[in-house]
XYZ file of C-alpha atoms in Angstrom:
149
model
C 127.869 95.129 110.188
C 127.208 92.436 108.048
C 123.415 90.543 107.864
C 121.890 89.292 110.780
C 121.709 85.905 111.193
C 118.316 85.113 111.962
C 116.179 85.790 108.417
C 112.938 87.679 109.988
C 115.300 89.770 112.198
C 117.303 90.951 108.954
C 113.412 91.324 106.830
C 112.567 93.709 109.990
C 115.418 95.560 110.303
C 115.043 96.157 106.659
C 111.391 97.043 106.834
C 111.833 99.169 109.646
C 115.117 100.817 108.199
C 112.858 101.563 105.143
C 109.921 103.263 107.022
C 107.311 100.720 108.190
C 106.310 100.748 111.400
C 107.489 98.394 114.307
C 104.330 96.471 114.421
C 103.806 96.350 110.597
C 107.427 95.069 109.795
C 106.749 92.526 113.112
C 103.939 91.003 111.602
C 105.371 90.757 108.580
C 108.527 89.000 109.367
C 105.816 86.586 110.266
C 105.836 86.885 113.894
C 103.126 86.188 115.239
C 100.117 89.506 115.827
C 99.221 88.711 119.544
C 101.305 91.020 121.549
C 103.260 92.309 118.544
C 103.298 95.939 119.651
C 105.584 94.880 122.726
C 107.355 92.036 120.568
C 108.241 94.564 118.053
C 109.574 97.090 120.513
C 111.573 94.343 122.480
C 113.315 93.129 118.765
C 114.002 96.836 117.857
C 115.919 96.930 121.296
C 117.950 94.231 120.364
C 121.873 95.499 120.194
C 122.202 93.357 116.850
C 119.047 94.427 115.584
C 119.150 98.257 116.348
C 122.346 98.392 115.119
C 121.620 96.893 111.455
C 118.299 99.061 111.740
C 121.107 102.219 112.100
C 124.013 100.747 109.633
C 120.823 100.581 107.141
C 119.415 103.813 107.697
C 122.774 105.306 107.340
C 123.301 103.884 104.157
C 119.827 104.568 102.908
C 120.731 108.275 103.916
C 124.498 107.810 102.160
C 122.602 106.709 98.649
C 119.776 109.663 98.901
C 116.903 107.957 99.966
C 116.050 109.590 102.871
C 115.652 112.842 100.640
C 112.759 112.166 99.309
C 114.003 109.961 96.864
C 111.460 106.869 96.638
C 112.368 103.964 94.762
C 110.049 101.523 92.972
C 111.462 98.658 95.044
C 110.943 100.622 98.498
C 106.986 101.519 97.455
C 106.710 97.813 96.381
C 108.568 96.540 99.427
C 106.226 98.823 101.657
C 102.488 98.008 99.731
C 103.521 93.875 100.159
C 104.129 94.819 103.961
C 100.410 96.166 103.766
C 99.205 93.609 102.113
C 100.396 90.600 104.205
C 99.794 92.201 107.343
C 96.326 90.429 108.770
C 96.347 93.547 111.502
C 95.789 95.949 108.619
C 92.446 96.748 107.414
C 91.101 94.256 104.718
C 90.112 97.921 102.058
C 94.091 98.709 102.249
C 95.372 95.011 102.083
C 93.437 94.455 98.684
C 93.937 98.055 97.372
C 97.905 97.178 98.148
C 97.356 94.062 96.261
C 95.778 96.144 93.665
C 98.815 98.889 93.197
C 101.080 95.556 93.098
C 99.160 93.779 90.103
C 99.284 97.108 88.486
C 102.981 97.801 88.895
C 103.583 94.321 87.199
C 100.776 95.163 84.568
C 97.916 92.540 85.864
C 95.221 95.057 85.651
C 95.929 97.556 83.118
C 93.438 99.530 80.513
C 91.911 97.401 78.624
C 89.945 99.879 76.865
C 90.737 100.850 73.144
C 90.249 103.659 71.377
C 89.788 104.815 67.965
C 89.384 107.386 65.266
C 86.087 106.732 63.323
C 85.913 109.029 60.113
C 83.262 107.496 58.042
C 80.569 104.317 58.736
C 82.528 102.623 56.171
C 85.453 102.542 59.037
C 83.331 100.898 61.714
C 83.451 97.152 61.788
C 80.774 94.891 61.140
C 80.358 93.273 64.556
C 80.411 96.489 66.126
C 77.836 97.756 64.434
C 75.909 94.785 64.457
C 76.068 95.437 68.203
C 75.055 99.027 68.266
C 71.730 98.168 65.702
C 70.863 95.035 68.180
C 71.233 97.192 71.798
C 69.034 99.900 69.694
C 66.650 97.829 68.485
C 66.638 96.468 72.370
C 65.962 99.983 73.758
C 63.533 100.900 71.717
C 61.506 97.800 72.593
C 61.821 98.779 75.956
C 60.630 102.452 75.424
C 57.805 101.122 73.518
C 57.001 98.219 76.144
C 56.925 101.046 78.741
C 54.896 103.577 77.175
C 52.198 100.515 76.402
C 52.650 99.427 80.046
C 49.084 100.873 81.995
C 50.057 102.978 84.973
């Protein structure tokens, strides 16, 4: 069977092929989320549509993914489902957003780390920085101890 015709009926047999649930690949497709339990059903029903959803499954299951094999593309496919799906709860649509930026390397570790053997190795600013937020503290400590109770 070759592609369906109609774009969102080809997206949701793909979705739902791929695991997502009828409602989640529904809403999606960018049908609309009033009523999309029973709209999702009705689609999945379709001859054309059921049998793309079962030529697709069958070829997922040919090329191993149904074994527990779990692309990249399938995770990503499944967390922008998430994500663009206004019936999911706003914590997982932003931590799907989230694992997206990270797989494309928006939000990764900033942080940098390094070997310090000797003052003579740390740089100026740095310690610039350290002296200042001491000097800071200790004003503090001293402000608070002078501070009547």
């Amino acid at each position: 069977m070759a592609l369906l015709n109609n774009p969102r009926h080809e997206r949701f047999a793909q979705l739902v092929a791929g695991g997502a649930s009828l409602t989640n690949a529904y809403t999606s497709c960018g049908f609309s989320s009033t009523n999309a339990a029973s709209g999702a059903s009705r689609l999945a029903k379709s001859e054309k549509v059921r049998g793309r959803i079962e030529e697709l499954q069958a070829d997922f299951a040919r090329r191993g993914a149904n074994h527990a094999e779990i692309t990249r593309a399938a995770i990503l496919r499944g967390l922008i489902a998430i994500a663009e799906n206004k019936d999911e709860p706003a914590g997982a649509r932003i931590r799907a957003y989230e694992l997206c930026g990270k797989e494309h390397g928006m939000f990764g570790d900033r942080s940098e780390v390094r070997t310090i053997k000797s003052l003579a190795d740390i740089p100026d600013d740095v310690l610039e920085q350290a002296i200042a937020e001491g000097e800071r503290l200790e004003a503090l400590q001293l402000a608070k101890e002078k501070k009547p109770n």
